[in-house]
CSV table of C-alpha atoms in Angstrom, one decimal:
chain,number,residue,atom,x,y,z
A,1,MET,CA,118.7,20.7,-90.9
A,2,ILE,CA,121.3,23.4,-91.0
A,3,ARG,CA,121.9,24.1,-87.3
A,4,ILE,CA,122.6,27.8,-87.0
A,5,SER,CA,121.4,29.1,-83.7
A,6,LYS,CA,119.3,27.6,-80.9
A,7,ILE,CA,115.5,28.3,-80.9
A,8,LEU,CA,113.8,27.3,-77.7
A,9,VAL,CA,110.5,25.7,-78.6
A,10,ALA,CA,108.2,24.4,-75.9
A,11,ASN,CA,106.5,21.8,-78.0
A,12,PHE,CA,109.1,19.0,-78.2
A,13,PHE,CA,108.4,15.7,-79.9
A,14,LEU,CA,108.7,13.4,-76.8
A,15,PHE,CA,109.0,9.7,-76.8
A,16,ILE,CA,108.4,8.0,-73.5
A,17,PHE,CA,110.4,4.8,-73.6
A,18,THR,CA,110.3,3.4,-70.1
A,19,ILE,CA,107.9,3.7,-67.2
A,20,PHE,CA,108.5,2.0,-63.8
A,21,SER,CA,106.4,1.8,-60.7
A,22,VAL,CA,109.0,0.9,-58.1
A,23,ALA,CA,108.4,-0.3,-54.6
A,24,PHE,CA,111.1,0.3,-52.0
A,25,ALA,CA,111.3,-0.6,-48.3
A,26,GLN,CA,108.8,1.9,-47.0
A,27,GLY,CA,106.9,3.1,-50.1
A,28,SER,CA,106.7,3.4,-53.9
A,29,VAL,CA,107.5,5.8,-56.7
A,30,THR,CA,106.7,5.9,-60.5
A,31,VAL,CA,109.7,6.8,-62.7
A,32,THR,CA,109.2,7.9,-66.3
A,33,GLY,CA,112.1,8.2,-68.7
A,34,THR,CA,111.6,10.4,-71.8
A,35,ASP,CA,113.9,10.7,-74.9
A,36,LEU,CA,113.8,14.4,-75.8
A,37,THR,CA,115.1,13.7,-79.4
A,38,PRO,CA,117.4,16.7,-79.1
A,39,THR,CA,118.3,19.2,-81.8
A,40,PHE,CA,122.0,20.0,-80.9
A,41,SER,CA,123.2,23.5,-81.5
A,42,GLN,CA,126.8,24.6,-81.2
A,43,GLY,CA,127.7,26.5,-78.0
A,44,THR,CA,124.5,25.6,-76.2
A,45,SER,CA,123.3,23.3,-73.4
A,46,THR,CA,120.9,20.7,-74.9
A,47,PRO,CA,118.6,18.5,-72.8
A,48,ILE,CA,118.7,14.9,-74.0
A,49,VAL,CA,116.8,12.9,-71.3
A,50,SER,CA,114.0,13.8,-68.9
A,51,LEU,CA,113.4,11.7,-65.8
A,52,SER,CA,110.1,12.2,-63.9
A,53,PHE,CA,109.5,10.9,-60.4
A,54,SER,CA,105.8,10.9,-59.5
A,55,ASN,CA,103.1,9.1,-57.4
A,56,ILE,CA,105.5,9.2,-54.5
A,57,ASN,CA,104.2,7.3,-51.5
A,58,ASN,CA,106.6,6.9,-48.6
A,59,THR,CA,105.2,5.8,-45.2
A,60,LEU,CA,108.3,7.3,-43.5
A,61,GLY,CA,107.6,10.7,-45.0
A,62,GLN,CA,110.8,11.0,-47.1
A,63,ALA,CA,112.7,9.3,-49.9
A,64,ARG,CA,115.7,10.5,-51.8
A,65,ILE,CA,117.6,9.8,-55.0
A,66,THR,CA,121.3,9.0,-54.2
A,67,ASN,CA,122.8,8.7,-57.7
A,68,ILE,CA,122.0,8.2,-61.4
A,69,GLN,CA,124.2,6.3,-63.8
A,70,VAL,CA,124.3,7.1,-67.6
A,71,ASP,CA,126.1,5.7,-70.6
A,72,ARG,CA,127.3,8.1,-73.3
A,73,THR,CA,126.5,6.8,-76.8
A,74,GLY,CA,127.2,7.9,-80.3
A,75,THR,CA,130.5,9.1,-81.8
A,76,ALA,CA,130.9,12.5,-80.1
A,77,THR,CA,134.4,13.2,-78.5
A,78,VAL,CA,135.7,15.6,-75.9
A,79,ASP,CA,136.2,18.1,-78.8
A,80,ASP,CA,132.4,18.1,-79.3
A,81,VAL,CA,130.8,18.1,-75.9
A,82,GLU,CA,132.5,19.6,-72.8
A,83,PHE,CA,130.2,18.8,-69.8
A,84,VAL,CA,127.2,16.6,-69.0
A,85,ARG,CA,124.9,18.3,-66.4
A,86,LEU,CA,122.1,17.0,-64.2
A,87,TYR,CA,119.4,19.6,-63.5
A,88,GLU,CA,116.3,19.7,-61.5
A,89,ASP,CA,113.7,21.1,-63.9
A,90,ALA,CA,111.6,23.3,-61.7
A,91,ASN,CA,109.4,24.5,-64.6
A,92,LYS,CA,108.9,20.9,-65.8
A,93,ASN,CA,109.1,22.1,-69.5
A,94,ASN,CA,112.1,20.0,-70.6
A,95,ILE,CA,114.2,23.0,-71.7
A,96,VAL,CA,117.1,25.0,-70.2
A,97,ASP,CA,115.5,28.4,-69.6
A,98,GLY,CA,116.9,29.5,-66.3
A,99,GLY,CA,114.4,27.7,-64.1
A,100,GLU,CA,116.8,24.9,-63.2
A,101,THR,CA,118.9,23.9,-60.3
A,102,GLN,CA,122.2,22.1,-61.1
A,103,LEU,CA,122.6,19.0,-59.0
A,104,ASP,CA,125.8,17.7,-60.5
A,105,ILE,CA,128.2,18.2,-63.4
A,106,LYS,CA,130.6,15.8,-65.1
A,107,TRP,CA,133.3,16.1,-67.9
A,108,PHE,CA,132.0,14.4,-71.0
A,109,LEU,CA,135.2,12.4,-71.6
A,110,GLY,CA,134.1,11.1,-75.0
A,111,SER,CA,131.8,8.2,-76.1
A,112,PRO,CA,131.1,5.4,-75.5
A,113,GLY,CA,131.5,5.5,-71.7
A,114,SER,CA,129.6,5.8,-68.5
A,115,LEU,CA,129.3,8.3,-65.7
A,116,THR,CA,127.6,8.6,-62.4
A,117,PHE,CA,125.8,11.6,-61.1
A,118,ILE,CA,126.1,11.9,-57.3
A,119,ILE,CA,123.0,13.6,-55.9
A,120,PRO,CA,123.5,16.1,-53.0
A,121,ASP,CA,122.5,14.8,-49.6
A,122,PRO,CA,119.8,15.3,-48.6
A,123,TYR,CA,117.8,15.4,-51.9
A,124,TYR,CA,114.3,14.4,-51.0
A,125,LEU,CA,111.5,13.5,-53.3
A,126,PRO,CA,108.4,15.4,-52.4
A,127,THR,CA,104.9,14.1,-52.7
A,128,THR,CA,104.5,16.1,-56.0
A,129,THR,CA,106.2,15.2,-59.3
A,130,LYS,CA,109.9,16.1,-59.6
A,131,ASN,CA,111.6,16.4,-63.0
A,132,LEU,CA,115.3,15.9,-63.7
A,133,LEU,CA,117.1,16.8,-66.9
A,134,ILE,CA,120.3,15.3,-68.3
A,135,VAL,CA,122.0,18.0,-70.5
A,136,TYR,CA,124.9,18.0,-72.9
A,137,ASP,CA,127.0,21.2,-73.3
A,138,VAL,CA,127.9,21.2,-77.0
A,139,LYS,CA,131.1,23.1,-77.9
A,140,ALA,CA,131.1,25.9,-80.5
A,141,GLY,CA,133.4,23.9,-82.8
A,142,ALA,CA,131.5,20.6,-82.6
A,143,ASN,CA,132.2,18.2,-85.5
A,144,THR,CA,129.2,18.2,-87.8
A,145,SER,CA,129.6,14.5,-88.7
A,146,HIS,CA,129.4,13.2,-85.1
A,147,THR,CA,126.4,12.1,-83.1
A,148,ALA,CA,125.5,12.0,-79.4
A,149,GLY,CA,123.0,10.2,-77.2
A,150,ALA,CA,122.6,8.5,-73.9
A,151,MET,CA,121.6,5.2,-72.3
A,152,MET,CA,120.2,5.2,-68.8
A,153,LEU,CA,121.7,2.5,-66.6
A,154,SER,CA,120.5,2.7,-62.9
A,155,THR,CA,119.0,5.1,-60.5
A,156,TYR,CA,119.3,4.6,-56.7
A,157,ILE,CA,116.5,5.6,-54.3
A,158,SER,CA,116.7,5.3,-50.5
A,159,ASP,CA,114.4,6.0,-47.6
A,160,ASN,CA,114.6,6.9,-44.0
A,161,SER,CA,114.8,3.2,-43.0
A,162,GLY,CA,118.2,2.9,-44.7
A,163,GLY,CA,116.8,0.7,-47.4
A,164,LEU,CA,118.3,1.2,-50.9
A,165,THR,CA,116.3,0.4,-54.1
A,166,VAL,CA,118.0,0.2,-57.5
A,167,ILE,CA,116.0,1.1,-60.6
A,168,THR,CA,117.6,-0.6,-63.7
A,169,PHE,CA,116.6,1.0,-66.9
A,170,THR,CA,116.9,-2.0,-69.2
A,171,GLY,CA,116.9,-0.9,-72.9
A,172,MET,CA,116.3,2.7,-72.0
A,173,THR,CA,118.4,4.4,-74.8
A,174,THR,CA,118.0,7.7,-76.6
A,175,GLY,CA,118.5,7.8,-80.3
A,176,ASN,CA,121.9,9.2,-81.3
A,177,GLN,CA,121.2,12.6,-82.8
A,178,PRO,CA,123.5,14.5,-85.3
A,179,LEU,CA,125.6,17.3,-83.8
A,180,PRO,CA,124.9,20.7,-85.4
A,181,VAL,CA,125.7,21.6,-89.0
A,182,GLU,CA,126.5,25.3,-89.2
A,183,LEU,CA,126.9,27.8,-91.9
A,184,THR,CA,130.5,28.0,-92.8
A,185,SER,CA,130.0,31.6,-94.1
A,186,PHE,CA,127.4,34.2,-94.7
A,187,THR,CA,128.4,37.6,-96.1
A,188,ALA,CA,126.8,40.7,-97.6
A,189,SER,CA,128.5,43.3,-99.9
A,190,VAL,CA,127.4,46.4,-101.8
A,191,GLN,CA,128.0,46.7,-105.6
A,192,ASN,CA,126.4,49.7,-107.3
A,193,GLU,CA,122.7,49.6,-106.5
A,194,THR,CA,122.7,45.9,-105.4
A,195,VAL,CA,123.5,44.0,-102.2
A,196,ASN,CA,125.1,40.7,-102.9
A,197,LEU,CA,124.5,37.9,-100.4
A,198,LYS,CA,126.6,34.8,-100.3
A,199,TRP,CA,126.5,31.8,-97.9
A,200,GLU,CA,127.9,28.3,-97.8
A,201,THR,CA,127.0,25.1,-95.9
A,202,ALA,CA,129.3,22.2,-94.9
A,203,THR,CA,126.6,19.5,-95.0
A,204,GLU,CA,122.8,19.5,-95.1
A,205,VAL,CA,120.1,17.3,-93.5
A,206,ASN,CA,116.4,17.7,-94.3
A,207,ASN,CA,117.0,21.2,-95.6
A,208,CYS,CA,114.0,22.6,-97.5
A,209,GLY,CA,115.7,25.9,-98.1
A,210,PHE,CA,116.4,29.4,-96.9
A,211,GLU,CA,114.1,32.3,-96.4
A,212,ILE,CA,116.0,35.6,-96.8
A,213,GLN,CA,114.9,38.4,-94.5
A,214,ARG,CA,115.9,42.1,-94.5
A,215,ARG,CA,115.3,45.1,-92.3
A,216,ASN,CA,116.4,48.7,-92.6
A,217,THR,CA,117.3,50.1,-89.2
A,218,GLU,CA,117.4,53.8,-90.4
A,219,ILE,CA,114.0,54.2,-91.9
A,220,ARG,CA,112.2,56.9,-89.9
A,221,ASN,CA,108.7,56.6,-88.6
A,222,GLN,CA,108.7,52.9,-89.3
A,223,LYS,CA,109.3,49.9,-87.1
A,224,SER,CA,112.5,48.1,-87.9
A,225,GLU,CA,110.9,44.7,-88.6
A,226,TRP,CA,112.3,41.7,-90.5
A,227,LYS,CA,110.6,41.2,-93.8
A,228,LYS,CA,110.8,38.2,-96.1
A,229,ILE,CA,112.4,39.2,-99.5
A,230,ALA,CA,113.1,35.8,-101.1
A,231,PHE,CA,113.3,32.0,-100.7
A,232,ILE,CA,116.2,29.9,-102.0
A,233,GLN,CA,115.7,26.2,-102.3
A,234,GLY,CA,118.1,24.0,-100.3
A,235,CYS,CA,119.8,20.8,-101.3
A,236,GLY,CA,117.8,18.5,-98.9
A,237,ASN,CA,120.5,16.1,-97.8
A,238,SER,CA,124.1,16.6,-98.8
A,239,ASN,CA,127.5,15.6,-97.4
A,240,SER,CA,129.5,18.1,-99.5
A,241,PRO,CA,129.8,21.9,-99.3
A,242,LYS,CA,127.1,23.9,-101.1
A,243,GLU,CA,127.2,27.6,-102.1
A,244,TYR,CA,124.3,29.9,-102.4
A,245,SER,CA,123.9,33.5,-103.5
A,246,PHE,CA,121.2,36.2,-103.9
A,247,GLU,CA,121.1,39.8,-105.3
A,248,ASP,CA,118.9,42.3,-103.5
A,249,LYS,CA,117.9,45.2,-105.7
A,250,ASN,CA,115.7,48.3,-105.6
A,251,LEU,CA,116.7,49.2,-102.2
A,252,GLN,CA,116.1,52.1,-99.9
A,253,ALA,CA,119.2,53.8,-98.5
A,254,GLY,CA,120.1,53.0,-94.9
A,255,LYS,CA,121.8,50.5,-92.7
A,256,LEU,CA,120.5,47.2,-94.0
A,257,GLN,CA,120.6,43.9,-92.0
A,258,TYR,CA,120.1,40.4,-93.5
A,259,ARG,CA,119.5,37.0,-91.9
A,260,LEU,CA,118.6,33.5,-93.1
A,261,LYS,CA,115.7,31.5,-91.8
A,262,GLN,CA,116.7,27.9,-92.6
A,263,ILE,CA,113.6,25.7,-92.9
A,264,ASP,CA,113.4,21.9,-92.7
A,265,PHE,CA,110.9,19.9,-94.7
A,266,ASP,CA,109.0,19.2,-91.5
A,267,GLY,CA,108.6,23.0,-90.8
A,268,LYS,CA,111.2,23.4,-88.1
A,269,PHE,CA,113.4,26.5,-88.6
A,270,GLU,CA,116.4,28.3,-87.2
A,271,TYR,CA,117.9,31.7,-87.8
A,272,SER,CA,121.4,32.7,-88.8
A,273,ASN,CA,123.3,35.6,-87.2
A,274,ALA,CA,122.6,38.9,-89.0
A,275,VAL,CA,125.0,40.6,-91.4
A,276,GLU,CA,124.9,44.3,-92.0
A,277,VAL,CA,125.9,46.7,-94.8
A,278,ASN,CA,125.6,50.5,-95.2
A,279,PHE,CA,123.7,51.2,-98.4
A,280,ASP,CA,124.2,54.8,-99.4
A,281,ALA,CA,121.7,57.0,-101.2
A,282,PRO,CA,122.3,58.1,-104.8
A,283,VAL,CA,123.9,61.5,-105.3
A,284,ASN,CA,121.4,62.8,-107.9
A,285,LEU,CA,118.0,62.1,-109.3
A,286,VAL,CA,118.5,59.5,-112.1
A,287,LEU,CA,115.9,58.2,-114.6
A,288,ASP,CA,117.2,55.2,-116.5
A,289,GLN,CA,116.3,54.2,-120.0
A,290,ASN,CA,113.5,51.6,-119.9
A,291,TYR,CA,114.5,48.0,-120.6
A,292,PRO,CA,113.7,46.3,-123.0
A,293,ASN,CA,113.3,49.1,-125.5
A,294,PRO,CA,111.6,48.7,-128.0
A,295,PHE,CA,109.2,46.6,-126.0
A,296,ASN,CA,105.9,44.6,-126.2
A,297,PRO,CA,104.0,44.8,-124.1
A,298,THR,CA,105.9,45.3,-120.8
A,299,THR,CA,109.1,47.1,-119.9
A,300,THR,CA,110.9,48.1,-116.7
A,301,ILE,CA,111.8,51.6,-115.6
A,302,LYS,CA,114.5,52.1,-113.0
A,303,TYR,CA,115.2,55.4,-111.1
A,304,GLU,CA,117.3,56.7,-108.3
A,305,ILE,CA,116.2,59.2,-105.6
A,306,PRO,CA,118.9,61.1,-103.6
A,307,LYS,CA,116.6,62.0,-100.7
A,308,ASN,CA,113.1,61.1,-99.4
A,309,SER,CA,110.6,62.7,-101.7
A,310,PHE,CA,107.1,62.7,-103.1
A,311,VAL,CA,107.5,60.9,-106.4
A,312,LYS,CA,105.3,60.9,-109.5
A,313,LEU,CA,106.2,58.8,-112.5
A,314,SER,CA,103.8,59.1,-115.5
A,315,ILE,CA,103.5,58.0,-119.1
A,316,TYR,CA,102.4,60.4,-121.9
A,317,ASP,CA,101.7,60.2,-125.6
A,318,LEU,CA,103.4,62.6,-128.0
A,319,LEU,CA,100.4,65.0,-127.7
A,320,GLY,CA,101.2,65.5,-124.0
A,321,ARG,CA,98.2,63.5,-122.8
A,322,GLU,CA,98.8,61.5,-119.6
A,323,ILE,CA,98.2,57.8,-120.4
A,324,SER,CA,99.1,56.2,-117.1
A,325,THR,CA,100.5,57.1,-113.6
A,326,LEU,CA,102.9,54.4,-112.4
A,327,VAL,CA,104.0,56.0,-109.1
A,328,ASN,CA,102.3,58.7,-107.1
A,329,GLN,CA,103.5,58.5,-103.5
A,330,ALA,CA,106.2,59.4,-101.0
A,331,GLN,CA,109.3,57.2,-101.3
A,332,ASN,CA,112.5,56.9,-99.4
A,333,ALA,CA,115.9,57.7,-100.9
A,334,GLY,CA,117.4,54.8,-102.8
A,335,TYR,CA,117.0,52.7,-105.9
A,336,HIS,CA,113.6,51.8,-107.3
A,337,GLU,CA,112.0,50.2,-110.3
A,338,VAL,CA,108.5,49.8,-111.7
A,339,THR,CA,107.0,47.8,-114.6
A,340,PHE,CA,104.8,49.4,-117.3
A,341,ASN,CA,102.3,47.2,-119.2
A,342,ALA,CA,101.2,48.7,-122.5
A,343,LYS,CA,98.9,45.9,-123.6
A,344,ASP,CA,96.0,48.3,-124.3
A,345,LEU,CA,98.1,50.8,-126.2
A,346,SER,CA,98.9,51.0,-129.9
A,347,SER,CA,102.5,50.9,-131.3
A,348,GLY,CA,104.4,54.2,-131.2
A,349,ILE,CA,106.6,56.5,-129.2
A,350,TYR,CA,105.7,57.4,-125.6
A,351,VAL,CA,107.3,59.7,-123.0
A,352,TYR,CA,107.8,58.9,-119.4
A,353,GLN,CA,108.6,61.6,-116.8
A,354,ILE,CA,109.6,61.4,-113.1
A,355,GLN,CA,109.1,64.3,-110.6
A,356,ALA,CA,110.8,64.0,-107.2
A,357,GLY,CA,110.5,67.1,-105.1
A,358,GLU,CA,111.8,70.1,-107.2
A,359,PHE,CA,113.6,67.8,-109.7
A,360,SER,CA,112.3,66.3,-112.9
A,361,ARG,CA,113.6,63.9,-115.6
A,362,ILE,CA,112.1,62.8,-118.9
A,363,LYS,CA,112.8,60.0,-121.5
A,364,LYS,CA,111.2,58.4,-124.5
A,365,MET,CA,110.4,54.7,-125.2
A,366,LEU,CA,109.1,52.8,-128.2
A,367,LEU,CA,106.2,50.3,-128.2
A,368,VAL,CA,106.3,47.9,-131.1
A,369,LYS,CA,103.4,45.4,-131.6
């Protein structure tokens, strides 16, 4: 996985690793611990553990959590993670989406090591289920080779009688997950009628590849939507830097934006930040010589349109008879190309002509079979 930017997805893969039904002095409560198997992303708050308190039965009417103890595991340092937070997850969806109440916050202080969340007094458990989230704040410059996780130690619950019950989470440990791997660079530049895209990764884990997406923000009367234009295969797993490139051709003039959709082998994906270039329209109507020429049976014809026009591109024989119409539609200013297949024609010289608005160009080509 090349971790680029955080995508909030509701359907986490959850592993419930400990369930307790705990009796205290004046009642009982069921505590469920869930490893959220986090996907860490730089500069984000990532939930790692969910604690659910349910089936609450207290004869005195109220019970409360007093503190929660957690061990920090993995190899992450203070340069990777800044804070560890304890939230009440009001939406009960195991993600940080603005529906949380922060109960406590601690400095990370590196791993391994333990910390204790002190719960505000009074913090009562209602008769309905209450969810808590333990969250790591990953720094923007997190080391991509480090991992982070957590091991639950103890949770303290008291009731109105003054009794105190300790829940010991024996063996309740999350798997240490890799911190994010980011793109080290992603650039776009214009060269003649081509946009050159280049990007580099530091390391790769489970990387199927990159879907390249483009949108033109200056096309009138059209929605500026992202469109897939290519897919570049990734290196799967790699501990060394990898470089990638792609040439985008046959473009319409305008302000072009590009982004990468990095896709894992298991279908998970994340988007890069977008890069932007100004792609200017040609100055004149240009009709290039077909290539290859001579050809058999297919050849490519490129042309340039200086402004939005209705374009007709046709093939004629030497007697002036129209053999085929390759283009007959309105097109935007920019660089275009079309393929001509002459499999049903005999060898000889043919003429191709383009008309764009009030302008016209004509050239010859040779079919040799």
